[in-house]
Short mmCIF file of C-alpha atoms in Angstrom, two decimals:
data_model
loop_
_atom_site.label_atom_id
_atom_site.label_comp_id
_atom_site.label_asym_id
_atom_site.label_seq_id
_atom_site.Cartn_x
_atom_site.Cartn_y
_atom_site.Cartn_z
CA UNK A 16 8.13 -34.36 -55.71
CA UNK A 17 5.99 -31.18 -56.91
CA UNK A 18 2.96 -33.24 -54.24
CA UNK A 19 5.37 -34.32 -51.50
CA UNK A 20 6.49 -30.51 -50.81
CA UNK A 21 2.84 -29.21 -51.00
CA UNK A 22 2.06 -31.54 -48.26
CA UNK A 23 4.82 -30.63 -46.00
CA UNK A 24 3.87 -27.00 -46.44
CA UNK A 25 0.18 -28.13 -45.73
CA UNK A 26 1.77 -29.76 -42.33
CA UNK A 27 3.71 -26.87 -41.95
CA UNK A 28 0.66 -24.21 -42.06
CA UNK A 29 -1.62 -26.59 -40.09
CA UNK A 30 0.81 -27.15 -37.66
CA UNK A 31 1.40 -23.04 -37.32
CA UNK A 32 -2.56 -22.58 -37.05
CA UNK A 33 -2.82 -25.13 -34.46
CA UNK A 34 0.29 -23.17 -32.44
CA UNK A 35 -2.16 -19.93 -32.93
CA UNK A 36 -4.94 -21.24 -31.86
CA UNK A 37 -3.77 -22.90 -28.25
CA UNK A 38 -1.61 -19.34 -28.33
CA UNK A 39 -4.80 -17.39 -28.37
CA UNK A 40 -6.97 -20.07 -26.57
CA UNK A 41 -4.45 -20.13 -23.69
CA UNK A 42 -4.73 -15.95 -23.31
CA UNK A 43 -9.11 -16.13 -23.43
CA UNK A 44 -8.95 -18.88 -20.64
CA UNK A 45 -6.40 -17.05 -18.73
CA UNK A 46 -8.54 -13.80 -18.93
CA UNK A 47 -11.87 -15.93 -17.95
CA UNK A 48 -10.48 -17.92 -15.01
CA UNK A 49 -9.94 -15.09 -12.82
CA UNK A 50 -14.03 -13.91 -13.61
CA UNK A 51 -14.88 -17.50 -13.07
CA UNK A 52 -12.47 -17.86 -9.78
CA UNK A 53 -14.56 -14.72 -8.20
CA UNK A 54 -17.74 -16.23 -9.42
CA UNK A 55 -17.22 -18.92 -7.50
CA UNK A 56 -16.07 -17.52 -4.40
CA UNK A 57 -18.91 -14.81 -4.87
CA UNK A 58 -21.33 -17.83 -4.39
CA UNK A 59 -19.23 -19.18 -1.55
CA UNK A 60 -19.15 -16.15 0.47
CA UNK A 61 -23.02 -15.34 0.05
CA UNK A 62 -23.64 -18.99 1.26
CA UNK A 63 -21.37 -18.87 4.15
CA UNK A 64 -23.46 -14.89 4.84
CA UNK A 65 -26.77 -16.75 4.40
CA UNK A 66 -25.75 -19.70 6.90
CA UNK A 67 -24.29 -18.02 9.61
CA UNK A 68 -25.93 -14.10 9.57
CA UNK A 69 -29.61 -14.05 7.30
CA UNK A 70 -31.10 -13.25 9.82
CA UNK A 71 -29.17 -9.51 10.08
CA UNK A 72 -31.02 -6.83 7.72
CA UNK A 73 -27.16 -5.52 6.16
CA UNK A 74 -25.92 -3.64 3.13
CA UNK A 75 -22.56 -5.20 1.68
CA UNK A 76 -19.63 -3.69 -0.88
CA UNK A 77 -18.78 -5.69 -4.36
CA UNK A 78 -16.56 -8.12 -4.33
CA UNK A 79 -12.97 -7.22 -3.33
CA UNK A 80 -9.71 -9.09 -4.72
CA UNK A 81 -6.30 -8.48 -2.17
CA UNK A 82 -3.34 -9.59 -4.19
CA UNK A 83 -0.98 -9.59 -1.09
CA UNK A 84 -2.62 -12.29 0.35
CA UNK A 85 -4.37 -13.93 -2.45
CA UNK A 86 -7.63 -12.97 -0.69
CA UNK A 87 -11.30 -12.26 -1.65
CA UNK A 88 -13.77 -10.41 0.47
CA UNK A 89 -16.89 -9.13 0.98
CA UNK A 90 -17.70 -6.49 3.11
CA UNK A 91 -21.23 -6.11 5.33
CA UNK A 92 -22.04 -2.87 6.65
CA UNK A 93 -25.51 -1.22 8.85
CA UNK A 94 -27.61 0.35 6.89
CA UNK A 95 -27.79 3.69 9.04
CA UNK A 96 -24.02 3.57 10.46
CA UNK A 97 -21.35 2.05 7.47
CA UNK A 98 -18.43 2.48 10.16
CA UNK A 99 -20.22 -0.41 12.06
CA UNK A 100 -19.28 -3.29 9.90
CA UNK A 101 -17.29 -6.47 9.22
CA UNK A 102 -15.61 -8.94 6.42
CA UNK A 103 -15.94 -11.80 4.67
CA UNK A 104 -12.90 -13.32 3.54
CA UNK A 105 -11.62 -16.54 1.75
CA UNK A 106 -8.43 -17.10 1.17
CA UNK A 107 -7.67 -20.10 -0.44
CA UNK A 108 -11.09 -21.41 -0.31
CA UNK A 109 -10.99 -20.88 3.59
CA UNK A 110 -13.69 -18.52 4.68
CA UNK A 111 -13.32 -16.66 8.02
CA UNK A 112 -15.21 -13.00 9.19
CA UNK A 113 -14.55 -11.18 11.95
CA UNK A 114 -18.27 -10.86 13.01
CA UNK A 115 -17.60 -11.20 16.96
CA UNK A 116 -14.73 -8.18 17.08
CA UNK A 117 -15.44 -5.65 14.70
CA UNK A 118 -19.54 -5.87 14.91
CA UNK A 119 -20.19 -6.90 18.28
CA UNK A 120 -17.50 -5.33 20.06
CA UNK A 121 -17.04 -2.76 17.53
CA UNK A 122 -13.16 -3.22 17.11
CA UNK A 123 -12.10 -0.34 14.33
CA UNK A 124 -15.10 2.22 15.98
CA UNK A 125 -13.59 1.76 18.98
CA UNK A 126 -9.82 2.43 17.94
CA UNK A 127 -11.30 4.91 15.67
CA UNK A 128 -13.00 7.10 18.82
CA UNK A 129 -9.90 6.66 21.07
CA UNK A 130 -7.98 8.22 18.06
CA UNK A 131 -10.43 10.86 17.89
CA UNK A 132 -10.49 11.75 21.45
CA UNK A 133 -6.77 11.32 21.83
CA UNK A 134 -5.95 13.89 19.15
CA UNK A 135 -8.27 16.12 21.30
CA UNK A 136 -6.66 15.74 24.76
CA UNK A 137 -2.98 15.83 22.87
CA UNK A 138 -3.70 19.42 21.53
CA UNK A 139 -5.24 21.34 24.51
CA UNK A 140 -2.45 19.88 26.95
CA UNK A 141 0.15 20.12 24.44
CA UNK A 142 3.71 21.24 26.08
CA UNK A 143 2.23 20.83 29.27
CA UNK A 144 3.32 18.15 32.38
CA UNK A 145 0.53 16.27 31.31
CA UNK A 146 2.30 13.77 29.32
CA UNK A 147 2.11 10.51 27.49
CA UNK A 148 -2.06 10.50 27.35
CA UNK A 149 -4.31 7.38 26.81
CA UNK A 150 -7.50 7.26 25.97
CA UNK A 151 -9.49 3.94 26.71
CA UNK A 152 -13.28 2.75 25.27
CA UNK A 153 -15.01 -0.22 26.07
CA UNK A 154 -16.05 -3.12 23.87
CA UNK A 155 -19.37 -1.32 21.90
CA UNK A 156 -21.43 -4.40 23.07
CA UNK A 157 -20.77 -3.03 26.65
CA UNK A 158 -22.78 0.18 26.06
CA UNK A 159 -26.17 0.81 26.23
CA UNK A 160 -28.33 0.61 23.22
CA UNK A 161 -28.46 5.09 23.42
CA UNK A 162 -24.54 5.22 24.56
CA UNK A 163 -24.24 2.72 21.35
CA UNK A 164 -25.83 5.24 19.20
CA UNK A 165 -24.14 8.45 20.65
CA UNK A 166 -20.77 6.28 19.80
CA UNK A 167 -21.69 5.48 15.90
CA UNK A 168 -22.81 9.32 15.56
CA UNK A 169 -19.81 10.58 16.85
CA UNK A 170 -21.07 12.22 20.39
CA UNK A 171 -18.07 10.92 22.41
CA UNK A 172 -15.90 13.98 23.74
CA UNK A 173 -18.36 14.95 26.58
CA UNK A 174 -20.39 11.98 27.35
CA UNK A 175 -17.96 9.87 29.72
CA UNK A 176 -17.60 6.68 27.81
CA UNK A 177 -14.36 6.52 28.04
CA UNK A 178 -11.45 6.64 30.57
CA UNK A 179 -8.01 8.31 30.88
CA UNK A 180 -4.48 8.02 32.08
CA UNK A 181 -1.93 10.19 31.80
CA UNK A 182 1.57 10.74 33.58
CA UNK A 183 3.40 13.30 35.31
CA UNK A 184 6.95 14.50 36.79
CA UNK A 185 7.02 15.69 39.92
CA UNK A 186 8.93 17.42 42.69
CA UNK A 187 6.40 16.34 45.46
CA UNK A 188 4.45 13.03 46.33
CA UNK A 189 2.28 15.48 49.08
CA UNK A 190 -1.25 14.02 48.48
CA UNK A 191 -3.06 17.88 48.33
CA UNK A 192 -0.58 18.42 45.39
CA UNK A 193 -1.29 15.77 43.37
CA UNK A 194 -5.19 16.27 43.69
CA UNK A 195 -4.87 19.76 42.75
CA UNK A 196 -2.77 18.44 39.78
CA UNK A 197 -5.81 15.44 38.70
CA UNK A 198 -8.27 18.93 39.70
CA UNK A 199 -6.56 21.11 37.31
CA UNK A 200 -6.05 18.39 34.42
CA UNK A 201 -10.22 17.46 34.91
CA UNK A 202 -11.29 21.43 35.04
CA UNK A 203 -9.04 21.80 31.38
CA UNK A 204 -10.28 19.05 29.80
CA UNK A 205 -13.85 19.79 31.36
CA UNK A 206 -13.64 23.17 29.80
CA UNK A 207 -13.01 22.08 26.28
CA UNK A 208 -15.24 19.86 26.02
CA UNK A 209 -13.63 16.82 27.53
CA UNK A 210 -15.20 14.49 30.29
CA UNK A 211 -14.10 11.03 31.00
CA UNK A 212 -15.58 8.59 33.51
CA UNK A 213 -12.43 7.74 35.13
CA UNK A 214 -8.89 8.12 35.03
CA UNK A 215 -5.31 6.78 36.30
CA UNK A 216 -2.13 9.28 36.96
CA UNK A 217 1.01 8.49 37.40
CA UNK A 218 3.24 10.59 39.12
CA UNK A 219 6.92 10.23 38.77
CA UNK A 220 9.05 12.00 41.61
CA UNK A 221 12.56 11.23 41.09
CA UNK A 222 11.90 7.54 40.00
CA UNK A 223 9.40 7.12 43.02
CA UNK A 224 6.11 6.79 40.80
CA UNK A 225 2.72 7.00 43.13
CA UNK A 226 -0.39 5.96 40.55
CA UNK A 227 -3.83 7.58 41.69
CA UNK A 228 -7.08 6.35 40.52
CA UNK A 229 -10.52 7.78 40.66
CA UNK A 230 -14.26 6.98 38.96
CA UNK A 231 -15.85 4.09 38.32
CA UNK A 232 -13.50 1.31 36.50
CA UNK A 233 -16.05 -1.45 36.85
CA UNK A 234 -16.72 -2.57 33.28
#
């Protein structure tokens, strides 16, 4: 009797340790995986960089985990201008990069400039006619390799790389008006600081809207 309850406490306490030990071997593995699972896609995404862009002399960021989407990433940047960069991303083992629009054409510079030049033309024709201003860059690609530069270093306010269009209420469609209104908005912005290559108006007279254009809008 004395033998048969020692061995059911024996069965009992092995039976507890085993319990323990998948309890605590189920926590390490859970805390590895994810370090293994960015391993992995570490490799992936340096393989997929090596295939498709060795041959571009870049700096990159660590390793970034996005838990809204699951998502890993790598980020590639120029070594003089970090602005001028793009991703690396695999999400669920797919890898994709958005090389073409944010590198070549410069996507977030871009929106990042018209921002910066907006803000500009917003204050210094603030509670004015001059309303609802827009402020349009080309792709980066489409510059020139010094008007490329100039844009990464920030020299874009008085360099005409970029176009406007604005609108503006009227009382009169008379053609000498409205150029002495597009005059007057130019000489402002001119004298601040402001000089874009081209620009579209519309004027709004009574729901009669007359749209004047002037520069170069070739791309």
């Amino acid at each position: 009797m004395y033998n048969r309850k020692m061995n059911k406490l024996m069965i009992g306490q092995a039976f507890l340790f085993a319990l323990i030990i998948i309890f605590f071997g189920f926590i390490i593995v859970r805390e590895k995986l994810p370090m293994l699972k960015e391993k992995d896609v570490k490799e992936d995404i340096n393989s997929y960089y090596e295939e498709n862009y060795h041959d571009l002399d870049l700096s990159h960021k660590d390793l970034k985990y996005n838990k809204d989407d699951n998502s890993y990433s790598i980020t590639y940047y120029d070594k003089d201008y970090e602005d001028l960069n793009f991703t690396i991303k695999s999400t669920n083992n797919k890898i994709t990069d958005n090389y073409k629009d944010n590198f070549v054409k410069g996507k977030s510079i871009i929106e990042k400039c018209e921002k910066l030049v907006l803000k500009k033309y917003n204050e210094i024709f603030n509670n004015t006619n001059y309303e609802n201003i827009k402020i349009d860059f080309k792709d980066l690609n489409k510059y020139s390799k010094e008007e490329k530069k100039d844009i990464l270093e920030g020299n874009i306010y008085n360099k005409s790389y970029y176009s406007v269009s604005y609108y503006v209420k009227v009382d009169s469609l008379d053609e000498l008006y409205l150029n002495n209104l597009i005059d007057s908005f130019n000489t402002i912005a001119a004298n601040n600081g402001l000089n874009a290559n081209n620009y579209s108006v519309t004027f709004d007279n009574n729901g009669i809207i007359k749209i004047i254009k002037g520069g170069d809008f070739n791309e």
